[in-house]
Coordinates of C-alpha atoms in Angstrom, one line a residue:
M197 CA -47.0 26.4 -46.8
V198 CA -45.9 29.8 -48.1
N199 CA -49.1 30.2 -50.2
P200 CA -51.6 27.4 -49.6
A201 CA -53.9 29.0 -52.2
I202 CA -51.4 27.9 -54.9
N203 CA -51.2 24.1 -55.3
L204 CA -48.6 23.5 -57.9
L205 CA -49.6 19.9 -58.4
S206 CA -53.2 21.0 -59.3
V207 CA -51.8 23.1 -62.1
V208 CA -52.2 21.3 -65.4
R209 CA -50.4 23.8 -67.5
G210 CA -49.8 27.1 -65.7
S211 CA -47.3 29.7 -64.4
V212 CA -46.6 31.4 -61.0
T213 CA -44.9 34.8 -60.9
A214 CA -42.5 34.9 -58.0
P215 CA -40.3 37.9 -57.1
A216 CA -36.9 37.2 -55.5
G217 CA -37.1 36.0 -51.9
C218 CA -40.9 35.6 -51.8
G219 CA -40.9 31.9 -51.0
K220 CA -40.8 30.2 -54.4
T221 CA -38.3 27.6 -53.3
Q222 CA -40.3 27.0 -50.1
L223 CA -43.5 26.5 -52.1
I224 CA -41.8 24.0 -54.4
A225 CA -40.3 22.2 -51.3
D226 CA -43.7 22.1 -49.5
T227 CA -45.3 20.8 -52.7
L228 CA -42.8 18.0 -52.9
A229 CA -43.1 17.2 -49.2
A230 CA -46.8 16.8 -49.6
H231 CA -46.5 14.6 -52.7
A232 CA -47.7 11.1 -51.9
G233 CA -47.8 9.6 -55.4
N234 CA -45.8 6.6 -56.5
K235 CA -44.0 8.5 -59.2
P236 CA -41.6 11.4 -58.5
V237 CA -42.1 15.0 -59.6
L238 CA -39.5 16.1 -62.2
V239 CA -38.0 19.5 -61.1
L240 CA -36.0 21.4 -63.7
T241 CA -34.0 24.6 -63.4
H242 CA -31.3 26.3 -65.5
T243 CA -28.0 26.3 -63.6
N244 CA -26.0 23.9 -61.6
A245 CA -25.9 26.5 -58.9
G246 CA -29.7 26.4 -58.9
V247 CA -29.7 22.6 -58.7
A248 CA -27.3 22.7 -55.7
A249 CA -29.4 25.4 -54.0
L250 CA -32.6 23.5 -54.5
R251 CA -31.1 20.2 -53.4
A252 CA -29.7 21.8 -50.2
R253 CA -33.1 23.3 -49.4
F254 CA -35.0 20.1 -50.1
T255 CA -32.5 18.2 -47.8
A256 CA -32.8 20.8 -45.1
L257 CA -36.6 20.6 -45.2
R258 CA -36.4 16.8 -45.2
V259 CA -38.2 16.4 -48.5
P260 CA -38.1 12.7 -49.3
A261 CA -35.7 11.9 -52.1
K262 CA -38.2 9.6 -53.7
A263 CA -40.6 12.5 -54.2
Y264 CA -38.6 14.2 -56.9
R265 CA -35.9 14.1 -59.6
L266 CA -33.8 17.2 -60.0
A267 CA -31.7 18.4 -62.9
T268 CA -31.0 21.4 -65.2
I269 CA -33.0 21.7 -68.4
D270 CA -29.9 21.1 -70.5
G271 CA -28.7 18.3 -68.2
W272 CA -32.1 16.5 -68.6
S273 CA -32.0 17.1 -72.3
M274 CA -28.5 15.5 -72.5
R275 CA -29.8 12.4 -70.7
L276 CA -32.7 12.0 -73.0
V277 CA -30.5 12.4 -76.1
A278 CA -27.8 10.1 -74.7
M279 CA -30.5 7.4 -74.1
F280 CA -32.0 7.6 -77.6
P281 CA -29.1 8.8 -79.9
A282 CA -30.6 7.3 -83.1
T283 CA -34.0 8.9 -82.7
S284 CA -32.5 12.2 -81.6
E285 CA -30.3 12.3 -84.8
L286 CA -27.5 14.0 -82.8
A287 CA -23.9 13.4 -83.6
P288 CA -22.3 11.7 -80.5
D289 CA -19.4 14.2 -80.3
V290 CA -21.9 17.0 -79.6
L291 CA -22.5 15.5 -76.1
K292 CA -18.8 16.3 -75.3
L293 CA -19.8 20.0 -75.4
Q294 CA -16.3 21.0 -76.7
N295 CA -17.9 23.8 -78.7
P296 CA -20.7 25.0 -76.4
N297 CA -21.9 27.8 -78.7
Q298 CA -22.8 25.2 -81.3
D299 CA -23.4 22.1 -79.2
Y300 CA -26.0 23.4 -76.8
P301 CA -28.4 24.6 -79.5
A302 CA -28.0 21.3 -81.3
L303 CA -28.6 19.4 -78.1
R304 CA -31.9 21.3 -77.4
L305 CA -33.2 20.8 -80.9
A306 CA -32.4 17.1 -80.7
A307 CA -34.3 16.8 -77.4
I308 CA -37.3 18.6 -79.0
R309 CA -37.2 16.1 -81.9
L310 CA -37.3 13.3 -79.4
L311 CA -40.3 14.8 -77.5
T312 CA -42.2 15.6 -80.7
S313 CA -41.7 12.1 -82.0
G314 CA -44.1 10.6 -79.5
G315 CA -41.7 7.8 -78.7
L316 CA -41.1 9.1 -75.2
D317 CA -44.7 9.7 -74.2
A318 CA -45.3 6.4 -72.4
A319 CA -41.8 6.4 -70.8
L320 CA -42.2 9.9 -69.4
K321 CA -45.8 9.3 -68.1
A322 CA -44.5 6.1 -66.4
S323 CA -41.5 7.9 -64.9
Y324 CA -42.9 11.2 -63.6
A325 CA -46.1 12.5 -61.9
H326 CA -45.7 16.1 -62.8
L327 CA -43.2 18.7 -64.1
I328 CA -42.2 21.8 -62.2
V329 CA -39.8 24.2 -63.9
D330 CA -38.0 26.8 -61.7
E331 CA -36.5 30.2 -62.8
Y332 CA -38.6 30.0 -66.0
Q333 CA -37.9 33.6 -67.0
D334 CA -34.5 32.5 -68.0
C335 CA -35.7 30.0 -70.7
L336 CA -34.3 30.5 -74.1
V337 CA -36.8 30.2 -76.9
P338 CA -35.8 26.6 -77.8
Q339 CA -35.9 25.6 -74.1
H340 CA -39.4 27.0 -73.9
S341 CA -40.3 24.9 -76.9
L342 CA -38.9 21.9 -75.2
I343 CA -40.8 22.5 -71.9
W344 CA -44.0 23.3 -73.9
Q345 CA -43.6 20.0 -75.7
T346 CA -43.1 18.2 -72.4
S347 CA -46.2 19.9 -71.0
L348 CA -48.3 18.1 -73.7
I349 CA -47.1 14.8 -72.1
L350 CA -46.9 15.7 -68.4
P351 CA -48.9 18.2 -66.3
T352 CA -46.6 21.2 -65.9
C353 CA -46.3 24.3 -63.7
V354 CA -43.5 26.9 -64.4
L355 CA -42.4 29.5 -61.9
G356 CA -40.3 32.6 -62.5
D357 CA -40.0 36.4 -62.4
P358 CA -39.6 38.5 -65.5
M359 CA -37.5 41.0 -63.5
Q360 CA -34.9 38.3 -63.2
A361 CA -34.6 37.4 -66.8
I362 CA -30.8 38.0 -67.3
F363 CA -29.6 35.1 -69.4
G364 CA -30.5 36.3 -72.8
F365 CA -27.3 37.2 -74.7
G366 CA -25.2 36.2 -77.6
G367 CA -28.1 36.1 -80.1
N368 CA -30.1 33.7 -77.8
P369 CA -33.2 35.6 -76.8
L370 CA -35.2 34.6 -73.8
I371 CA -38.9 33.8 -74.1
G372 CA -40.9 36.8 -73.0
W373 CA -43.1 36.5 -69.9
K374 CA -46.2 37.6 -71.9
T375 CA -45.6 34.7 -74.3
V376 CA -45.0 32.4 -71.3
Q377 CA -48.4 33.3 -69.8
E378 CA -50.1 32.8 -73.2
H379 CA -48.9 29.2 -73.1
F380 CA -49.0 28.6 -69.4
A381 CA -52.0 30.4 -67.8
D382 CA -51.4 32.7 -64.8
A383 CA -51.9 30.5 -61.7
G384 CA -51.0 33.2 -59.1
S385 CA -48.3 35.4 -57.7
L386 CA -46.1 35.5 -54.6
D387 CA -45.8 38.8 -52.8
V388 CA -44.5 38.3 -49.3
P389 CA -40.7 38.8 -48.8
W390 CA -40.1 35.7 -46.7
R391 CA -36.3 35.7 -47.1
W392 CA -36.1 39.0 -45.3
R393 CA -38.8 38.3 -42.8
N394 CA -37.1 35.1 -41.8
A395 CA -33.8 37.0 -41.4
G396 CA -35.4 39.6 -39.2
T397 CA -35.0 42.3 -41.9
A398 CA -38.6 42.6 -43.1
P399 CA -38.4 46.4 -43.9
F400 CA -35.4 45.6 -46.1
G401 CA -37.5 43.1 -47.9
Q402 CA -40.4 45.5 -48.4
W403 CA -37.9 48.1 -49.7
L404 CA -36.6 45.6 -52.3
L405 CA -40.1 44.8 -53.5
A406 CA -40.6 48.6 -53.9
M407 CA -37.3 48.8 -55.8
R408 CA -38.5 46.0 -58.1
E409 CA -41.5 48.0 -59.1
A410 CA -39.3 51.2 -59.5
L411 CA -36.8 49.4 -61.7
R412 CA -39.6 47.8 -63.7
T413 CA -41.2 51.1 -64.4
G414 CA -38.1 53.3 -64.8
V415 CA -38.2 55.2 -61.6
P416 CA -34.6 56.1 -60.4
V417 CA -33.1 54.5 -57.2
D418 CA -32.0 57.2 -54.8
L419 CA -28.9 56.0 -52.9
T420 CA -29.0 58.9 -50.5
S421 CA -32.2 57.7 -48.8
L422 CA -31.8 54.0 -47.9
P423 CA -33.0 51.7 -45.1
S424 CA -30.5 50.7 -42.5
N425 CA -29.6 47.4 -44.2
V426 CA -28.5 49.2 -47.4
R427 CA -25.2 51.1 -47.8
W428 CA -24.1 53.3 -50.6
H429 CA -20.3 52.8 -51.1
R430 CA -19.1 55.8 -53.2
I431 CA -16.5 54.8 -55.8
D432 CA -14.0 57.3 -57.2
A433 CA -14.8 57.1 -61.0
G434 CA -11.2 58.1 -61.8
N435 CA -9.6 55.5 -59.5
P436 CA -12.2 52.9 -58.7
H437 CA -10.0 50.0 -57.6
P438 CA -9.2 51.0 -54.0
G439 CA -12.9 51.6 -53.3
K440 CA -13.9 48.3 -54.8
L441 CA -11.2 46.4 -52.8
A442 CA -12.5 48.0 -49.6
A443 CA -16.1 47.1 -50.4
A444 CA -15.2 43.5 -51.2
Q445 CA -13.8 43.1 -47.7
V446 CA -17.1 44.0 -45.9
N447 CA -18.0 41.6 -43.1
T448 CA -21.4 40.0 -42.4
P449 CA -23.3 41.8 -39.6
G450 CA -23.1 38.9 -37.2
G451 CA -19.5 37.9 -38.1
S452 CA -20.6 34.6 -39.7
G453 CA -22.3 33.8 -43.0
R454 CA -21.5 34.4 -46.6
V455 CA -20.7 37.4 -48.8
L456 CA -21.5 37.4 -52.5
I457 CA -19.5 40.0 -54.5
M458 CA -21.0 40.7 -57.9
C459 CA -18.9 42.3 -60.7
N460 CA -19.4 43.0 -64.4
S461 CA -20.1 39.7 -66.0
M462 CA -18.1 40.7 -69.1
N463 CA -14.9 41.3 -67.1
K464 CA -13.8 37.9 -65.9
T465 CA -10.2 39.1 -65.5
G466 CA -11.4 41.8 -63.2
Q467 CA -13.3 39.2 -61.1
Q468 CA -10.2 37.1 -60.8
D469 CA -8.0 40.0 -59.9
L470 CA -10.4 41.2 -57.2
A471 CA -10.6 37.6 -55.7
S472 CA -6.8 37.3 -55.8
Q473 CA -6.4 40.6 -53.8
T474 CA -9.3 40.1 -51.4
P475 CA -8.4 38.1 -48.3
G476 CA -10.4 34.8 -48.2
A477 CA -12.2 35.4 -51.4
V478 CA -12.5 32.9 -54.3
T479 CA -14.0 33.1 -57.7
A480 CA -17.3 31.5 -58.8
E481 CA -16.7 29.7 -62.1
A482 CA -18.8 29.2 -65.2
V483 CA -19.6 25.5 -65.5
D484 CA -18.1 25.4 -69.0
M485 CA -14.6 26.4 -67.6
T486 CA -13.6 27.6 -71.0
D487 CA -10.1 28.7 -70.1
L488 CA -9.3 25.4 -68.6
L489 CA -10.7 23.6 -71.6
N490 CA -8.3 25.7 -73.8
F491 CA -5.4 24.7 -71.5
M492 CA -6.3 21.0 -71.8
R493 CA -6.4 21.3 -75.6
V494 CA -2.8 22.6 -75.9
F495 CA -1.1 20.9 -72.9
S496 CA 1.3 18.2 -74.0
L497 CA 3.8 16.0 -72.2
T498 CA 5.9 15.6 -75.3
S499 CA 8.0 18.6 -74.5
P500 CA 8.6 18.7 -70.8
S501 CA 10.1 22.2 -70.7
T502 CA 7.2 23.6 -72.6
A503 CA 4.7 21.6 -70.4
L504 CA 6.4 22.9 -67.3
Q505 CA 5.9 26.5 -68.3
Q506 CA 2.2 25.7 -69.2
L507 CA 1.8 24.3 -65.7
F508 CA 3.4 27.4 -64.2
G509 CA 0.9 29.5 -66.2
L510 CA -2.0 27.4 -64.9
A511 CA -0.8 27.7 -61.3
Q512 CA -0.3 31.5 -61.6
S513 CA -3.9 31.8 -62.9
V514 CA -5.4 30.0 -59.8
M515 CA -3.0 30.8 -57.0
T516 CA -1.4 33.9 -55.5
N517 CA 2.4 34.4 -54.8
C518 CA 3.7 31.7 -57.1
G519 CA 6.9 33.6 -57.8
I520 CA 7.3 32.1 -61.3
A521 CA 10.2 34.3 -62.4
E522 CA 12.3 33.5 -59.3
L523 CA 11.3 29.8 -59.6
N524 CA 12.5 29.7 -63.2
R525 CA 15.8 31.4 -62.2
R526 CA 16.3 28.9 -59.5
L527 CA 15.6 25.9 -61.8
D528 CA 18.1 27.3 -64.3
T529 CA 20.9 27.4 -61.7
L530 CA 19.9 24.0 -60.3
R531 CA 20.1 22.4 -63.7
R532 CA 23.4 24.0 -64.4
Q533 CA 24.5 22.9 -60.9
T534 CA 25.6 26.4 -59.9
A535 CA 23.0 26.9 -57.2
K536 CA 24.3 27.6 -53.7
K537 CA 21.2 26.3 -51.9
P538 CA 19.6 22.9 -52.3
P539 CA 16.2 22.7 -54.0
N540 CA 13.1 23.2 -52.0
V541 CA 10.0 21.0 -52.3
I542 CA 8.5 23.0 -55.2
E543 CA 11.8 23.0 -57.1
E544 CA 12.3 19.3 -56.5
A545 CA 8.8 18.6 -57.9
A546 CA 9.6 20.8 -61.0
L547 CA 12.9 19.0 -61.6
A548 CA 11.1 15.7 -61.2
F549 CA 8.6 16.7 -63.8
L550 CA 11.3 17.7 -66.2
G551 CA 13.0 14.4 -65.7
N552 CA 9.8 12.4 -66.1
A553 CA 6.9 14.3 -67.5
T554 CA 3.7 12.5 -66.6
Y555 CA 0.3 13.5 -65.4
S556 CA 1.2 12.2 -62.0
S557 CA 4.3 14.4 -61.8
A558 CA 2.2 17.3 -62.9
I559 CA -0.2 16.7 -60.1
D560 CA 2.7 16.5 -57.6
L561 CA 4.0 19.8 -58.9
L562 CA 0.7 21.6 -58.5
H563 CA 0.2 20.1 -55.1
S564 CA 3.6 21.4 -54.0
M565 CA 3.0 24.8 -55.4
R566 CA -0.4 25.0 -53.6
E567 CA 1.4 24.3 -50.3
G568 CA 4.0 27.1 -50.8
D569 CA 4.6 29.9 -48.4
A570 CA 2.0 32.6 -48.5
V571 CA 0.3 30.9 -51.4
R572 CA -3.5 31.1 -51.5
V573 CA -5.8 29.4 -54.1
Y574 CA -8.4 31.8 -55.3
R575 CA -9.8 29.7 -58.1
P576 CA -10.2 26.3 -56.3
T577 CA -12.8 25.0 -58.8
I578 CA -10.4 25.3 -61.7
L579 CA -7.5 23.8 -59.7
R580 CA -9.7 20.8 -58.5
A581 CA -10.9 20.2 -62.1
A582 CA -7.4 20.3 -63.5
L583 CA -6.1 17.8 -60.9
A584 CA -9.1 15.5 -61.4
A585 CA -8.6 15.6 -65.2
F586 CA -4.9 14.7 -64.8
R587 CA -5.8 11.8 -62.5
A588 CA -8.4 10.5 -64.9
A589 CA -6.1 10.8 -67.9
E590 CA -3.3 9.0 -66.1
G591 CA -5.5 6.2 -64.7
A592 CA -7.6 5.5 -67.7
N593 CA -4.9 6.2 -70.4
T594 CA -7.3 8.4 -72.3
P595 CA -6.8 11.8 -74.0
L596 CA -6.6 14.7 -71.5
V597 CA -9.4 16.7 -73.2
D598 CA -11.7 13.7 -73.0
A599 CA -10.8 13.2 -69.3
F600 CA -11.5 16.8 -68.6
V601 CA -14.8 16.8 -70.4
R602 CA -15.9 13.8 -68.2
V603 CA -14.8 15.7 -65.1
R604 CA -16.6 18.8 -66.2
E605 CA -19.8 16.9 -67.0
E606 CA -19.8 15.3 -63.5
S607 CA -19.6 18.8 -62.0
R608 CA -22.8 19.8 -63.9
F609 CA -24.8 17.4 -61.8
T610 CA -23.2 18.2 -58.4
G611 CA -23.5 22.0 -58.6
R612 CA -21.3 24.4 -56.7
T613 CA -20.8 24.9 -53.0
L614 CA -20.1 28.6 -52.2
P615 CA -17.4 29.5 -49.7
K616 CA -17.8 32.4 -47.2
R617 CA -16.6 35.1 -49.7
S618 CA -17.2 34.6 -53.4
V619 CA -16.5 36.9 -56.4
G620 CA -18.6 36.4 -59.5
S621 CA -21.4 38.0 -61.4
T622 CA -25.2 38.0 -61.4
L623 CA -25.1 35.3 -64.1
L624 CA -23.2 33.0 -61.7
F625 CA -25.0 33.9 -58.5
K626 CA -28.5 34.0 -59.9
G627 CA -30.8 31.9 -57.6
L628 CA -28.4 31.9 -54.7
E629 CA -28.5 33.9 -51.5
A630 CA -26.1 35.0 -48.7
E631 CA -26.2 37.2 -45.7
V632 CA -24.4 40.0 -47.6
A633 CA -24.5 41.2 -51.2
V634 CA -21.9 43.6 -52.6
V635 CA -22.8 45.1 -56.0
M636 CA -19.8 46.5 -57.9
D637 CA -20.4 49.1 -60.7
A638 CA -24.1 49.2 -59.9
H639 CA -24.4 52.2 -62.2
E640 CA -23.4 50.1 -65.2
L641 CA -26.0 47.4 -64.7
D642 CA -29.3 47.2 -66.5
A643 CA -32.5 47.0 -64.5
R644 CA -32.8 43.3 -64.3
N645 CA -29.2 42.6 -63.4
L646 CA -29.4 45.3 -60.8
Y647 CA -32.5 43.8 -59.3
V648 CA -30.9 40.3 -59.2
A649 CA -27.8 41.7 -57.6
M650 CA -29.7 43.7 -55.0
T651 CA -31.8 40.7 -53.8
R652 CA -28.9 38.3 -53.1
G653 CA -28.3 39.4 -49.5
S654 CA -30.7 38.9 -46.6
Q655 CA -29.0 41.1 -44.0
L656 CA -26.9 43.7 -45.8
L657 CA -26.6 45.2 -49.3
V658 CA -23.6 47.3 -50.3
V659 CA -24.1 49.3 -53.5
C660 CA -20.9 50.6 -55.2
S661 CA -21.4 53.5 -57.5
P662 CA -19.8 56.9 -58.2
T663 CA -23.3 58.4 -58.6
S664 CA -26.0 58.8 -56.0
S665 CA -28.8 57.8 -58.3
L666 CA -29.2 54.7 -60.3
N667 CA -31.4 55.1 -63.4
P668 CA -31.2 52.1 -65.7
P669 CA -33.5 51.9 -68.7
R670 CA -37.1 50.9 -68.1
V671 CA -37.9 47.2 -68.5
D672 CA -40.5 46.5 -71.2

């Protein structure tokens, strides 16, 4: 047990403050492993990445599957609303999440209506022994209202770290930790950097705890005086790309393990470009997959020539070295029968699609392009989702957008598995860990995002900045 003084299941309505890497997940796992009741503990968190990480840790620690039920807060809300659509008063189309900015708030309010109605009290008490909510600092105000309402039905303990509260944006404020502790009394804090102790890098972990306090109070971070596990990678402000590309290729100290490369969350194109140019790197994708949803909305088989160019555009957005211009030139000569060379596999698949535009022939084309010479898929999540949507639409004879939405919703409950080298942002890697963390544009991050980024690696941290001092605004 990480902190045997904190028994989560004895907390009726309370909170635990847990800095990054201080054993929060272990404490939850130990709690579940010791749970001997007939009813499972409901464990909620915010992201699918978080669900995948928790499930992997629970499995590794041999926590009995019957001891818990695991979901995201929004995923659990969707289940409640889908089971009781009339009581929730939510339009069925909202569950398709085709307009996430409007649909998620509506979904949360519908779930709150259900919980406040009293109609679920008996069912929830019969289904769960306790509620544990992880990463609570990232709760939006409506999500906090939902959990608070649930805590009136089930005994509840929430765990989080106000220095990792990074998901409040777009007019959706997070619940403040002061308010959290007014509703969920302080049940204790974790203060031992277990992640780094277990990795044999305890001084690194202690330094990160000191940096947490420095960032919280507005003390600058001096990049010229660092422990051995931290490197300052100076970036040329006038020409930053070569330096970023070099930093993205850093290897793990032991030659094995994973590297997380964190970029500006607002520059998705920059993330994709970096992944496409970094050997072995792939992008981490937001679960909404907005760009693929937009593709599915406009893709149509009614005009094969237009659809072909749309498929080429999709391929070019997920693979390197597609050679679309040369491919189009070759197809033109092949169709006019002026080509001197016979068609290759990719050209044959493209011609077959033009002759019989179906979802199956679209799949065949994408498969052939993926196997092309020197081609590397750097957005595998998007490609897999596209292929799965095409298969589902072909097999079930349903609209492509509906097929994609089903595929996307299934991915919400499976989470993401990270490869050895991933490019994303703090928003995508929050709650995850690897051997190495690379922080791009560290000088542009606010205190909370910087702290989250710095604490993702257990063995090595690479901080990219043109300046030798990081001084983000103080956190209130």
